[in-house]
């Protein structure tokens, strides 16, 4: 299907502040960016680079005053998401080198602390896809999804204690559980068609069989219509905007996803 | 200045053919892509990846029949190009690791065969920027620039014998000469505002002082208004479209560069 | 100076276990590996790869029974460590792309939680080297260095609460503080000549001026004689041996550093 | 089998000269380096880095006078080389991204000039492994292998005209032919047990099925006992020593390969 996605951020900048943005849709993962707009007002020098995961990052110094970022894209994406019950667990010694970082604990996914819980959740599951399904279902059932409930990232340990979280929190809880039983998992930030309420979204992928598969603990169905913006170990790696200091106030954020044709 | 650039390629495909395209403007080098369109007709699966130089590549199988690619972008670029007479030669042992590949001979830049000529051309020059200036001037004076004169890439040795060439040939001749005296040099493919006749263009950059500097042996003035598409060792690395087999006929190619505002 | 370093690990393996090792001295950072031995008994297939930081990693499946790893090297290293009081703070927008990951919070360095403390510690310091010096001194004075006191990694938040730690803990506490005031910092694992008691060691580096500088909160003097094994964001990235599961018991670990000549 | 390999280079340096060396055995490709020595006399600062293919490179400035490099290693390698008659041709659109550079023409492998010859040689072959076998045999039969016959690298076009060459020349001829029919191919430089006469050796690998396979047009049997030093597009990328300028005279080169145990 063809989607038009957009995100409009408006800030009030009290003190000149460095921002690192990740707002370009990802190039190179089964989605085709047909048209893209990226406007920053006022205009200013922007330094663009690609991180070790292939995400596009923009660095800039936001000047004092009103500051806005508008990004939009027309993207061809798949209508449905591949599922693969029974896909096998990949022994660590056979994982591609590039997948290894997604096996390690990271800032918000303390996988070194969840081995017992993960083994309990997956006790009856076949190694591989079915383990991840059990984890995904467990997170959906155990951690209440409350959109808009947290402003700054919590770690999996904190989310587990708290019992509720935003999409990112649920995804990171699931990632920590997967890694703790040696299944590589990564966070995806992007757009999802028909998300309720509309917002930027986060879900996760697990490496099983011979590729990455998509899971989303916040949604009962694994719908298609997903536009990937960035991949990373967790929200420390992939933040749509990362502010250094506290000089920037986000006044509004307007996210849209429209179906152009199917 | 803000430019709108576009390239429209129309092919007749006689036999299903693999193409590797490099047509997205480069992200991350002092140009800001504000708006971008990339349309391929008929629509088809496209595999996108980033090469070791940071260029974005698209792979696809063009089906039999009419086939077209339209790409356009609005880009903020610098009005003028930095020059630095006197910028010093960087000793090889002090070059950044990533610059080393641009010191070696490559398919169309047989720098291992031009040491004597390069030393002769630069005999009176200070090491560094001034050597590259001498080489650039020598190429402009010695190799006649004949736009549209060659359909497939010639190497520097061949261009030297022939005495004339297209923009890419002159750039590659200069690159071979620079590398033969241990100055890293790379090919740039892109758009140039006010190029006569309008077409995609190629020029080169040399690593001197502590950065890459732009040179263009086809132009008497080093004007700004350049939109970079891709960087590489030579035309083997950076081809706006690389066809495997001979099943694709290019029927037309329409390139435009318009000034939006200054 | 020329050092001979060695590390001998003996395990009892109760259950076949995957290990990821990082035990080769680092290539490419002002140290020259003149001679190297790396013996794993019993012999088995080993998969070697290089991670995104340039560290060499070995993956293997340790079979049930006695299992040992012996690694040794003769390395030329610098006698003294560069210090640079007054070296300037690098604005985030000017940092090299490859340095950016070391600015973000990571598993054991929750830099997003230490801004207030870091600003308090560095209140009188000049931006840059002097801030890191204050942080390094503060960690040395505030967190008691107790070699051998922890078996598994604690995070900076946990170490701060606990008030004592091993070398890795102090280094990670300092890293978290540096990053929280936008100074990139990374963990180094390696050997240190004359370390008391002898063991593998961990310290940190901060990016200031235009390069990485070494700091060591466990030592009152910043002696030379350091052999770098691996660099990373924290102990999640650089673990000399990372065991998946609990089937491997470390029976003994023997570390030596001898001065060969000066 | 376990081999001890060594290479001893002695130079007379007339003028201080930059050298880039590639003499460490490759880490990470089905060979295990158990023991390694790398001695450069006189001792001097050496800058070590890893290129985009994973090869380890050493840069140094050789001072005037006697200069020597001694490198040796004990390496576990496979006794026999995998062959796979019938392994399938991988469509370009399905090749891993990292394999793409090995499809393009390079300095000494002008694959853009050999399409007709390659199609003629492989006219009856099944796409894939069998095509490469035909090419390998054709090179063995058509280009006379004359060890020691050339001092500087010739390109495939030149070798084809000349009709004879060293191991590197035959490998590059085969590489050019493979790439011209869209099979990725790369040069390998290394040691070969029982090579007659003993010297450093070069052969090639082609990407077929889902991996790289080894071929050697200079040898009638595809024996094992190969120690890989470096991989690249051709001899421009992988030169065991690359001299800038002409100030270094190679006085002697002593290469040994001994079987330690099987």
Short mmCIF file of C-alpha atoms in Angstrom, two decimals, chain C residues 24 27-28 32-40 46 48 58, chain D residues 24 27-28 32-40 46 48 58:
data_model
loop_
_atom_site.label_atom_id
_atom_site.label_comp_id
_atom_site.label_asym_id
_atom_site.label_seq_id
_atom_site.Cartn_x
_atom_site.Cartn_y
_atom_site.Cartn_z
CA UNK C 24 43.25 -10.06 21.38
CA UNK C 27 45.16 -3.28 16.63
CA UNK C 28 45.38 0.31 15.60
CA UNK C 32 52.25 -2.33 18.29
CA UNK C 33 51.62 -6.05 18.75
CA UNK C 34 54.92 -7.65 18.03
CA UNK C 35 54.04 -11.16 19.06
CA UNK C 36 50.79 -12.80 20.01
CA UNK C 37 49.67 -16.22 21.19
CA UNK C 38 46.07 -17.33 21.47
CA UNK C 39 45.50 -20.94 22.42
CA UNK C 40 42.18 -22.55 23.18
CA UNK C 46 36.22 -20.49 16.34
CA UNK C 48 36.24 -14.44 14.53
CA UNK C 58 35.84 -14.77 18.99
CA UNK D 24 48.98 -10.10 9.14
CA UNK D 27 41.17 -12.80 11.12
CA UNK D 28 37.72 -14.17 10.63
CA UNK D 32 42.57 -19.63 13.42
CA UNK D 33 45.73 -17.68 14.17
CA UNK D 34 47.21 -19.39 17.14
CA UNK D 35 50.49 -17.54 17.24
CA UNK D 36 51.77 -14.53 15.38
CA UNK D 37 55.01 -12.58 15.18
CA UNK D 38 55.44 -9.27 13.42
CA UNK D 39 58.80 -7.61 13.76
CA UNK D 40 59.94 -4.47 12.00
CA UNK D 46 53.43 2.10 12.97
CA UNK D 48 47.53 0.16 11.99
CA UNK D 58 50.19 -1.11 8.61
#
